[in-house]
C-alpha positions as a printed Julia matrix, in Angstrom:
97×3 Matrix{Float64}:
 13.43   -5.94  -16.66
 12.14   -5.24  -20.09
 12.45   -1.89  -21.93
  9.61   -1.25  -23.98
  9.21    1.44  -26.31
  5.23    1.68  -26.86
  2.96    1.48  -24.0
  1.05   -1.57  -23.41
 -2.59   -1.35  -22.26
 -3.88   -2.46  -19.49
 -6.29   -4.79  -21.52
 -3.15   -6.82  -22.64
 -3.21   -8.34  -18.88
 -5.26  -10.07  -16.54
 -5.64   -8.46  -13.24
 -4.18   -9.82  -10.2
 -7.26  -10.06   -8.49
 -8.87  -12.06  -11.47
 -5.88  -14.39  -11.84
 -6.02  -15.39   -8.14
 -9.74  -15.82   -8.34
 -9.7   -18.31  -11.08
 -6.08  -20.14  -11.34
 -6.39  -23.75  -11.16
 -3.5   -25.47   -9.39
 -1.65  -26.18  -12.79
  0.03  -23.8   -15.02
 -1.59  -20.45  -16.14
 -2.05  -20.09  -19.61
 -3.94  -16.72  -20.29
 -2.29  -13.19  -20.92
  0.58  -11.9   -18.76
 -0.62  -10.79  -15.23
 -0.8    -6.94  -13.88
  0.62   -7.08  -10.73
  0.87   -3.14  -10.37
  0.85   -0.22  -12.66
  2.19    3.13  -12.04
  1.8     5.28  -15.36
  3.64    8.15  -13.75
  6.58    7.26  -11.13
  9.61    8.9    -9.93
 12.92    7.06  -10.78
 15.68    7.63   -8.22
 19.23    6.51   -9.35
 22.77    7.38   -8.97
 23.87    9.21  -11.98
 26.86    6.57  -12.31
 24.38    3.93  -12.47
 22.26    6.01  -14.85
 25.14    6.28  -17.14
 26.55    2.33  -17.05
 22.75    0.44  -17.46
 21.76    0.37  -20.81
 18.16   -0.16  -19.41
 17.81    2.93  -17.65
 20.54    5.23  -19.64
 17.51    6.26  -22.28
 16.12    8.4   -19.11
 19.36   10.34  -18.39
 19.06   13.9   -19.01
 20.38   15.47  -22.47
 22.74   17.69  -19.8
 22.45   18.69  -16.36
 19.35   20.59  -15.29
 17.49   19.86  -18.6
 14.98   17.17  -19.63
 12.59   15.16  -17.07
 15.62   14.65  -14.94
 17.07   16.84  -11.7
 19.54   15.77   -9.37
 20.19   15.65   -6.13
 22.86   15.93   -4.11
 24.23   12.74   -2.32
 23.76   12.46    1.35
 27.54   13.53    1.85
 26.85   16.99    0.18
 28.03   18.56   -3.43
 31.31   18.37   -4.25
 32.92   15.29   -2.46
 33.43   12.98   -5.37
 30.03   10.7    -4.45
 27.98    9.5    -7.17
 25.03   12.1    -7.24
 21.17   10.83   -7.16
 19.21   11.74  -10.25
 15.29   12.13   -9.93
 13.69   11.26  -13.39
  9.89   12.0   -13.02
  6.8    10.56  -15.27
  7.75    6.95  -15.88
  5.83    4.54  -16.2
  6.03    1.12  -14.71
  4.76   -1.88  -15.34
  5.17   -5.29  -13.19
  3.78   -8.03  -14.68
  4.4   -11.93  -14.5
């Protein structure tokens, strides 16, 4: 996983459906291929893993209830000592090869 700070474009990849339409059977040497883009997903992680990867801790909330982020309660209910989901709407992903 790469963190990027500026989005890319979609013209800085070839589309999957153009790479498998012309790749010979050697190596592929053009731009980085789009395998799926999702310029607005929701991001569902425990807020312990939220706060220990350095990848995703630029998404946790400045405090509870404010920013893009709202949790959740875990499964077990509020309260029990379980690590608690956090819901971090509009990001956008990128999966490329």
């Amino acid at each position: 996983m790469e963190v990027l700070h500026a989005a890319p474009t979609e013209g800085h990849f070839t589309p999957l459906s153009t790479h498998q339409s012309q790749t010979p059977s050697s190596f592929y040497s053009g731009p980085p291929v789009l395998h799926h883009h999702s310029p607005a997903a929701s991001l569902f992680i425990g807020s312990s893993d939220l706060k220990n990867n350095t990848a995703f801790a630029s998404f946790a909330p400045s405090s509870e209830g404010q920013s893009n982020g709202t949790t959740q309660d875990s499964a077990d209910g509020p309260g029990n000592g379980e690590d608690r989901e956090v819901r971090i709407e509009g990001v956008d992903v990128w999966v490329t090869s």
